[in-house]
Coordinates of C-alpha atoms in Angstrom, one line a residue:
M1 CA 0.0 0.0 0.0
A2 CA 2.9 2.4 0.7
A3 CA 4.3 1.6 -2.7
A4 CA 1.1 2.8 -4.3
R5 CA 1.2 6.1 -2.4
T6 CA 4.8 6.8 -3.4
K7 CA 4.0 6.0 -7.1
T8 CA 1.1 8.4 -7.0
A9 CA 3.1 11.1 -5.4
K10 CA 5.8 10.9 -8.1
L11 CA 3.3 11.8 -10.9
S12 CA 3.3 15.4 -12.0
P13 CA 0.1 17.4 -11.9
V14 CA 0.0 17.3 -15.7
S15 CA 0.3 13.5 -15.7
Q16 CA -2.5 13.2 -13.2
L17 CA -4.8 15.5 -15.2
Q18 CA -4.0 13.6 -18.4
G19 CA -4.9 10.4 -16.5
V20 CA -8.3 11.8 -15.6
L21 CA -8.9 12.5 -19.3
V22 CA -7.9 9.0 -20.2
V23 CA -10.3 7.6 -17.6
L24 CA -13.1 9.8 -18.9
D25 CA -12.5 8.6 -22.5
G26 CA -12.7 5.0 -21.3
R27 CA -15.9 3.0 -21.7
T28 CA -16.7 2.7 -18.1
K29 CA -19.9 3.7 -16.2
I30 CA -20.2 7.4 -16.5
P31 CA -22.5 9.5 -14.3
T32 CA -24.0 12.0 -16.8
A33 CA -23.0 13.6 -20.0
E34 CA -23.3 17.1 -18.4
L35 CA -20.9 16.1 -15.6
L36 CA -18.4 14.7 -18.1
T37 CA -18.5 17.8 -20.2
T38 CA -17.9 20.0 -17.2
I39 CA -15.0 17.8 -15.9
R40 CA -13.5 17.7 -19.4
A41 CA -13.6 21.5 -19.8
M42 CA -12.1 22.0 -16.3
V43 CA -9.3 19.5 -16.8
S44 CA -8.5 20.8 -20.3
D45 CA -8.3 24.4 -19.0
A46 CA -6.0 23.2 -16.1
L47 CA -3.8 21.4 -18.6
A48 CA -3.5 24.4 -20.8
V49 CA -2.4 26.5 -17.8
L50 CA 0.1 24.0 -16.5
Q51 CA 1.7 23.5 -19.9
E52 CA 2.3 27.2 -20.5
P53 CA 6.2 27.5 -20.7
D54 CA 6.3 31.2 -19.7
S55 CA 5.8 31.5 -15.9
T56 CA 4.2 35.0 -16.0
K57 CA 1.7 33.8 -18.7
Q58 CA 1.1 30.7 -16.6
K59 CA 0.3 32.7 -13.5
I60 CA -2.0 35.1 -15.4
A61 CA -3.8 32.1 -17.0
F62 CA -4.2 30.4 -13.6
V63 CA -5.6 33.6 -12.1
L64 CA -8.1 34.0 -15.0
L65 CA -9.1 30.3 -14.6
A66 CA -9.7 30.9 -10.9
I67 CA -11.9 33.9 -11.6
Q68 CA -13.9 31.8 -14.2
Q69 CA -14.3 28.9 -11.8
S70 CA -15.3 31.1 -8.8
T71 CA -18.0 33.1 -10.6
E72 CA -21.2 32.5 -12.5
V73 CA -22.3 34.8 -15.2
V74 CA -26.0 35.0 -16.3
V75 CA -27.1 37.2 -19.2
R76 CA -30.8 38.0 -19.5
V77 CA -32.8 40.3 -21.7
V78 CA -35.3 42.4 -19.8
R79 CA -37.6 44.8 -21.7
G80 CA -35.1 44.7 -24.6
K81 CA -32.1 45.5 -22.5
E82 CA -29.3 43.0 -21.8
I83 CA -28.7 42.5 -18.1
T84 CA -25.6 40.7 -16.9
R85 CA -25.4 39.3 -13.4
V86 CA -22.2 38.0 -12.0
T87 CA -22.4 35.9 -8.8
V88 CA -19.4 34.8 -6.8
I89 CA -19.9 31.2 -6.0
D90 CA -16.4 30.5 -4.3
Q91 CA -15.5 33.5 -2.2
P92 CA -12.0 32.3 -1.0
L93 CA -10.9 31.5 -4.6
Y94 CA -12.3 34.8 -5.9
H95 CA -10.6 36.8 -3.2
W96 CA -7.3 35.0 -3.8
A97 CA -7.5 35.7 -7.6
L98 CA -8.2 39.4 -6.9
R99 CA -5.2 39.6 -4.6
E100 CA -3.1 38.0 -7.3
I101 CA -4.3 40.5 -9.9
H102 CA -3.3 43.4 -7.7
A103 CA 0.1 41.8 -7.1
L104 CA 0.6 41.3 -10.8
A105 CA -0.5 44.9 -11.6
G106 CA 1.9 46.2 -8.9
A107 CA 4.8 44.2 -10.4
A108 CA 4.3 45.7 -13.9

Protein backbone atom coordinates (compact mmCIF):
# COMPACT_ATOMS: atom_id res chain seq x y z
CA MET A 1 0.00 0.00 0.00
CA ALA A 2 2.90 2.36 0.75
CA ALA A 3 4.34 1.63 -2.70
CA ALA A 4 1.07 2.75 -4.30
CA ARG A 5 1.21 6.06 -2.41
CA THR A 6 4.79 6.81 -3.44
CA LYS A 7 4.03 5.96 -7.07
CA THR A 8 1.08 8.38 -7.04
CA ALA A 9 3.13 11.09 -5.37
CA LYS A 10 5.79 10.93 -8.11
CA LEU A 11 3.31 11.75 -10.88
CA SER A 12 3.34 15.35 -12.04
CA PRO A 13 0.11 17.38 -11.93
CA VAL A 14 0.04 17.31 -15.73
CA SER A 15 0.28 13.50 -15.74
CA GLN A 16 -2.49 13.22 -13.18
CA LEU A 17 -4.80 15.51 -15.18
CA GLN A 18 -4.02 13.62 -18.38
CA GLY A 19 -4.86 10.41 -16.53
CA VAL A 20 -8.28 11.83 -15.64
CA LEU A 21 -8.91 12.54 -19.32
CA VAL A 22 -7.91 8.98 -20.24
CA VAL A 23 -10.32 7.58 -17.64
CA LEU A 24 -13.11 9.85 -18.91
CA ASP A 25 -12.48 8.65 -22.46
CA GLY A 26 -12.72 5.00 -21.35
CA ARG A 27 -15.92 3.03 -21.73
CA THR A 28 -16.71 2.69 -18.05
CA LYS A 29 -19.87 3.67 -16.24
CA ILE A 30 -20.20 7.43 -16.46
CA PRO A 31 -22.55 9.50 -14.29
CA THR A 32 -24.01 12.04 -16.75
CA ALA A 33 -23.03 13.65 -20.01
CA GLU A 34 -23.27 17.10 -18.41
CA LEU A 35 -20.88 16.15 -15.61
CA LEU A 36 -18.43 14.68 -18.09
CA THR A 37 -18.53 17.83 -20.20
CA THR A 38 -17.91 20.00 -17.16
CA ILE A 39 -15.03 17.85 -15.92
CA ARG A 40 -13.49 17.68 -19.40
CA ALA A 41 -13.58 21.48 -19.76
CA MET A 42 -12.07 22.04 -16.31
CA VAL A 43 -9.28 19.52 -16.83
CA SER A 44 -8.52 20.82 -20.32
CA ASP A 45 -8.29 24.37 -18.98
CA ALA A 46 -6.01 23.24 -16.15
CA LEU A 47 -3.75 21.36 -18.57
CA ALA A 48 -3.48 24.40 -20.82
CA VAL A 49 -2.43 26.51 -17.85
CA LEU A 50 0.07 23.98 -16.50
CA GLN A 51 1.71 23.46 -19.89
CA GLU A 52 2.34 27.17 -20.50
CA PRO A 53 6.17 27.55 -20.66
CA ASP A 54 6.28 31.25 -19.68
CA SER A 55 5.83 31.49 -15.89
CA THR A 56 4.22 34.95 -16.03
CA LYS A 57 1.70 33.85 -18.66
CA GLN A 58 1.08 30.70 -16.64
CA LYS A 59 0.30 32.73 -13.52
CA ILE A 60 -2.02 35.07 -15.44
CA ALA A 61 -3.82 32.11 -17.01
CA PHE A 62 -4.19 30.45 -13.61
CA VAL A 63 -5.64 33.62 -12.09
CA LEU A 64 -8.10 33.98 -14.97
CA LEU A 65 -9.09 30.33 -14.61
CA ALA A 66 -9.66 30.91 -10.87
CA ILE A 67 -11.92 33.88 -11.63
CA GLN A 68 -13.86 31.83 -14.17
CA GLN A 69 -14.30 28.92 -11.75
CA SER A 70 -15.26 31.13 -8.80
CA THR A 71 -17.99 33.11 -10.57
CA GLU A 72 -21.17 32.46 -12.47
CA VAL A 73 -22.32 34.81 -15.24
CA VAL A 74 -25.96 34.95 -16.32
CA VAL A 75 -27.11 37.22 -19.15
CA ARG A 76 -30.82 37.99 -19.50
CA VAL A 77 -32.83 40.29 -21.73
CA VAL A 78 -35.32 42.35 -19.76
CA ARG A 79 -37.56 44.76 -21.67
CA GLY A 80 -35.15 44.74 -24.59
CA LYS A 81 -32.07 45.49 -22.46
CA GLU A 82 -29.32 42.98 -21.83
CA ILE A 83 -28.71 42.51 -18.09
CA THR A 84 -25.57 40.72 -16.91
CA ARG A 85 -25.44 39.33 -13.38
CA VAL A 86 -22.18 37.99 -11.98
CA THR A 87 -22.45 35.86 -8.84
CA VAL A 88 -19.41 34.84 -6.81
CA ILE A 89 -19.85 31.15 -5.99
CA ASP A 90 -16.45 30.53 -4.34
CA GLN A 91 -15.49 33.51 -2.16
CA PRO A 92 -12.03 32.35 -1.02
CA LEU A 93 -10.90 31.50 -4.55
CA TYR A 94 -12.31 34.76 -5.92
CA HIS A 95 -10.58 36.84 -3.24
CA TRP A 96 -7.28 35.03 -3.85
CA ALA A 97 -7.54 35.75 -7.57
CA LEU A 98 -8.20 39.45 -6.93
CA ARG A 99 -5.17 39.65 -4.62
CA GLU A 100 -3.05 38.02 -7.33
CA ILE A 101 -4.34 40.47 -9.95
CA HIS A 102 -3.35 43.38 -7.71
CA ALA A 103 0.06 41.83 -7.09
CA LEU A 104 0.62 41.34 -10.82
CA ALA A 105 -0.48 44.91 -11.56
CA GLY A 106 1.90 46.24 -8.91
CA ALA A 107 4.80 44.25 -10.40
CA ALA A 108 4.31 45.72 -13.89
